[in-house]
GROMACS .gro file of C-alpha atoms in nm:
model
  203
    1MET     CA    1   4.177  -9.860   2.201
    2PHE     CA    2   4.222  -9.980   1.820
    3LEU     CA    3   4.360  -9.747   1.615
    4VAL     CA    4   4.264  -9.719   1.255
    5GLY     CA    5   4.455  -9.499   0.977
    6LEU     CA    6   4.254  -9.490   0.728
    7THR     CA    7   4.440  -9.319   0.404
    8GLY     CA    8   4.429  -9.286   0.034
    9GLY     CA    9   4.453  -9.046  -0.234
   10ILE     CA   10   4.161  -8.733  -0.283
   11ALA     CA   11   3.903  -8.781  -0.354
   12ALA     CA   12   3.937  -9.154  -0.340
   13GLY     CA   13   3.601  -9.189  -0.123
   14LYS     CA   14   3.753  -9.175   0.230
   15SER     CA   15   3.551  -8.923   0.363
   16SER     CA   16   3.272  -9.179   0.276
   17VAL     CA   17   3.398  -9.503   0.452
   18ALA     CA   18   3.514  -9.304   0.720
   19GLU     CA   19   3.115  -9.138   0.776
   20THR     CA   20   3.036  -9.532   0.778
   21TRP     CA   21   3.255  -9.576   1.059
   22GLU     CA   22   3.125  -9.373   1.228
   23GLN     CA   23   2.820  -9.435   1.204
   24LEU     CA   24   2.903  -9.797   1.309
   25GLY     CA   25   3.047  -9.683   1.653
   26ALA     CA   26   3.371  -9.570   1.587
   27THR     CA   27   3.540  -9.224   1.685
   28VAL     CA   28   3.636  -9.087   1.362
   29ILE     CA   29   3.919  -8.805   1.376
   30ASP     CA   30   4.002  -8.645   1.111
   31ALA     CA   31   4.341  -8.444   0.997
   32ASP     CA   32   4.230  -8.293   0.747
   33ASP     CA   33   4.005  -8.078   1.004
   34LEU     CA   34   4.280  -8.054   1.264
   35ALA     CA   35   4.447  -7.846   0.999
   36ARG     CA   36   4.196  -7.636   1.019
   37GLU     CA   37   4.197  -7.597   1.339
   38VAL     CA   38   4.530  -7.546   1.401
   39VAL     CA   39   4.529  -7.190   1.153
   40GLU     CA   40   4.196  -7.042   1.323
   41PRO     CA   41   4.260  -6.731   1.400
   42GLY     CA   42   4.480  -6.624   1.691
   43SER     CA   43   4.646  -6.936   1.617
   44THR     CA   44   5.050  -6.985   1.665
   45GLY     CA   45   4.965  -7.222   1.342
   46LEU     CA   46   4.816  -6.901   1.161
   47GLU     CA   47   5.129  -6.659   1.284
   48ARG     CA   48   5.314  -6.870   1.119
   49VAL     CA   49   5.215  -6.919   0.812
   50THR     CA   50   5.191  -6.561   0.856
   51GLU     CA   51   5.555  -6.493   0.868
   52GLU     CA   52   5.657  -6.800   0.625
   53PHE     CA   53   5.419  -6.667   0.340
   54GLY     CA   54   5.300  -6.344   0.411
   55SER     CA   55   4.976  -6.183   0.412
   56THR     CA   56   4.888  -6.260   0.104
   57VAL     CA   57   4.796  -6.605   0.209
   58LEU     CA   58   4.463  -6.405   0.421
   59ALA     CA   59   4.134  -6.291   0.368
   60GLU     CA   60   4.022  -5.936   0.481
   61ASP     CA   61   3.868  -6.081   0.797
   62GLY     CA   62   4.231  -6.199   0.870
   63THR     CA   63   4.135  -6.552   0.857
   64LEU     CA   64   4.381  -6.776   0.648
   65ASN     CA   65   4.258  -6.783   0.263
   66ARG     CA   66   4.309  -7.157   0.181
   67LYS     CA   67   4.246  -7.126  -0.185
   68ALA     CA   68   4.516  -6.849  -0.210
   69LEU     CA   69   4.799  -7.072  -0.010
   70ALA     CA   70   4.719  -7.401  -0.196
   71GLU     CA   71   4.778  -7.196  -0.532
   72VAL     CA   72   5.134  -7.127  -0.385
   73VAL     CA   73   5.203  -7.450  -0.225
   74PHE     CA   74   5.076  -7.759  -0.499
   75THR     CA   75   5.298  -7.552  -0.751
   76ASP     CA   76   5.654  -7.511  -0.560
   77PRO     CA   77   5.704  -7.854  -0.369
   78PRO     CA   78   5.976  -7.669  -0.186
   79LYS     CA   79   5.718  -7.475  -0.020
   80ARG     CA   80   5.518  -7.707   0.019
   81ALA     CA   81   5.738  -7.906   0.218
   82ALA     CA   82   5.770  -7.616   0.428
   83LEU     CA   83   5.379  -7.597   0.497
   84GLU     CA   84   5.393  -7.890   0.593
   85ALA     CA   85   5.692  -7.838   0.880
   86LEU     CA   86   5.520  -7.573   0.999
   87LEU     CA   87   5.182  -7.730   1.039
   88HIS     CA   88   5.237  -8.145   1.118
   89PRO     CA   89   5.385  -8.064   1.473
   90LEU     CA   90   5.098  -7.924   1.572
   91ILE     CA   91   4.794  -8.161   1.425
   92ARG     CA   92   4.979  -8.402   1.569
   93ALA     CA   93   4.990  -8.273   1.918
   94LEU     CA   94   4.628  -8.209   1.849
   95ALA     CA   95   4.552  -8.559   1.726
   96LEU     CA   96   4.765  -8.675   2.027
   97ASP     CA   97   4.499  -8.500   2.238
   98LYS     CA   98   4.185  -8.624   2.066
   99LEU     CA   99   4.294  -8.932   2.091
  100GLU     CA  100   4.356  -8.991   2.452
  101ALA     CA  101   3.991  -8.857   2.479
  102ALA     CA  102   3.840  -9.083   2.249
  103LYS     CA  103   3.643  -9.315   2.478
  104THR     CA  104   3.500  -9.587   2.163
  105ASN     CA  105   3.709  -9.921   2.150
  106ILE     CA  106   3.777  -9.837   1.735
  107VAL     CA  107   3.876  -9.489   1.655
  108VAL     CA  108   3.971  -9.381   1.279
  109TYR     CA  109   4.199  -9.140   1.189
  110VAL     CA  110   4.171  -9.003   0.876
  111ILE     CA  111   4.516  -8.880   0.760
  112PRO     CA  112   4.549  -8.838   0.377
  113LEU     CA  113   4.911  -8.781   0.387
  114LEU     CA  114   5.008  -9.131   0.625
  115VAL     CA  115   5.287  -9.166   0.379
  116GLU     CA  116   5.418  -8.845   0.329
  117THR     CA  117   5.421  -8.753   0.694
  118ARG     CA  118   5.584  -9.073   0.806
  119SER     CA  119   5.287  -9.093   1.079
  120ASP     CA  120   5.449  -9.198   1.411
  121LEU     CA  121   5.125  -9.257   1.622
  122PRO     CA  122   5.089  -9.602   1.727
  123PHE     CA  123   4.827  -9.730   1.424
  124ASP     CA  124   4.704 -10.141   1.497
  125TYR     CA  125   4.558 -10.155   1.125
  126ILE     CA  126   4.584  -9.919   0.833
  127VAL     CA  127   4.362  -9.886   0.531
  128THR     CA  128   4.366  -9.687   0.225
  129VAL     CA  129   4.096  -9.647   0.017
  130GLU     CA  130   4.185  -9.605  -0.394
  131ALA     CA  131   4.039  -9.496  -0.712
  132PRO     CA  132   4.157  -9.465  -1.079
  133GLU     CA  133   4.340  -9.126  -1.123
  134ALA     CA  134   4.024  -9.057  -1.405
  135ASP     CA  135   3.763  -9.088  -1.136
  136GLN     CA  136   3.945  -8.891  -0.902
  137VAL     CA  137   3.968  -8.634  -1.164
  138MET     CA  138   3.658  -8.575  -1.274
  139ARG     CA  139   3.548  -8.573  -0.911
  140MET     CA  140   3.754  -8.288  -0.774
  141VAL     CA  141   3.655  -8.105  -1.125
  142GLU     CA  142   3.283  -8.160  -1.063
  143SER     CA  143   3.244  -8.188  -0.732
  144ARG     CA  144   3.566  -7.901  -0.609
  145SER     CA  145   3.516  -7.675  -0.929
  146MET     CA  146   3.900  -7.757  -1.038
  147SER     CA  147   4.024  -7.735  -1.294
  148LYS     CA  148   4.175  -8.062  -1.485
  149GLU     CA  149   4.531  -7.935  -1.419
  150GLN     CA  150   4.482  -7.812  -1.084
  151ALA     CA  151   4.322  -8.154  -0.999
  152LEU     CA  152   4.613  -8.361  -1.169
  153SER     CA  153   4.817  -8.118  -0.945
  154ARG     CA  154   4.691  -8.225  -0.591
  155ILE     CA  155   4.721  -8.588  -0.725
  156GLN     CA  156   5.071  -8.548  -0.792
  157ALA     CA  157   5.148  -8.397  -0.471
  158GLN     CA  158   5.091  -8.696  -0.289
  159ALA     CA  159   5.227  -9.039  -0.269
  160LYS     CA  160   5.131  -9.286  -0.529
  161PRO     CA  161   4.888  -9.561  -0.484
  162ALA     CA  162   5.149  -9.811  -0.446
  163GLU     CA  163   5.334  -9.633  -0.151
  164ARG     CA  164   5.031  -9.637   0.024
  165ALA     CA  165   4.995  -9.990  -0.065
  166GLN     CA  166   5.282 -10.091   0.110
  167ILE     CA  167   5.228  -9.985   0.417
  168ALA     CA  168   4.850 -10.074   0.383
  169ASP     CA  169   4.657 -10.380   0.588
  170ARG     CA  170   4.365 -10.369   0.364
  171ILE     CA  171   4.326 -10.209   0.020
  172LEU     CA  172   3.921 -10.071  -0.036
  173SER     CA  173   3.842 -10.006  -0.403
  174SER     CA  174   3.671  -9.707  -0.546
  175ASN     CA  175   3.694  -9.871  -0.891
  176GLN     CA  176   3.308  -9.942  -0.829
  177SER     CA  177   2.988  -9.793  -0.714
  178LEU     CA  178   2.945  -9.629  -0.423
  179LYS     CA  179   2.681  -9.890  -0.248
  180LEU     CA  180   2.938 -10.144  -0.300
  181LEU     CA  181   3.290  -9.972  -0.167
  182LEU     CA  182   3.029  -9.875   0.125
  183LYS     CA  183   2.956 -10.289   0.144
  184ASP     CA  184   3.282 -10.325   0.139
  185ALA     CA  185   3.369 -10.099   0.415
  186THR     CA  186   3.119 -10.260   0.624
  187ARG     CA  187   3.245 -10.604   0.636
  188LEU     CA  188   3.578 -10.497   0.695
  189PHE     CA  189   3.455 -10.281   0.997
  190ALA     CA  190   3.281 -10.612   1.132
  191GLU     CA  191   3.647 -10.790   1.080
  192LEU     CA  192   3.846 -10.438   1.289
  193GLU     CA  193   3.545 -10.508   1.570
  194LYS     CA  194   3.709 -10.864   1.632
  195LEU     CA  195   4.071 -10.743   1.645
  196ALA     CA  196   4.012 -10.422   1.866
  197LEU     CA  197   3.795 -10.694   2.119
  198ALA     CA  198   4.107 -10.963   2.049
  199LYS     CA  199   4.380 -10.665   2.158
  200SER     CA  200   4.143 -10.589   2.422
  201ALA     CA  201   4.128 -10.941   2.597
  202LYS     CA  202   4.528 -10.914   2.573
  203SER     CA  203   4.508 -10.619   2.768
   0.00000   0.00000   0.00000
């Protein structure tokens, strides 16, 4: 298995890149999906979140009200840190299970908070997708119904682009059309396939 860590800023284009790589034959595991899975009704994760933040973060049907939780943690760094301390070990354990079950040569783990969580997963290659802040804000306002202030708060809660660049083997820029970004992503995937084959030949 050749494990690729795919990170980047919020609304920078990670999902589009991941979708392209999945179409090209990779297994894609998304940390955001795992984060939803570990707080499903009846889960240990949801129980811990409720104990920490109270029932106000629950919807009427007992599921997690993600919007209410976000409003609490994205304006309060200590509370955000507490949430991450609760959930990240659960997410990591689930990620390891899914990695073990993967059957393809290339597995892509989409992890927006790769820098922040100091993930110790055995990545063979790390890619970050970056966009100008103004583009990120515009995309969040248009597609996620956020205010400009909410969008900026989310961006500021993440690591800086320079921090992600420091750990990345490659930077994909989405300061261009989506078509060109995905063209770059497709070209990079061909390189990853060669690296995966080389690793496989050595083992």
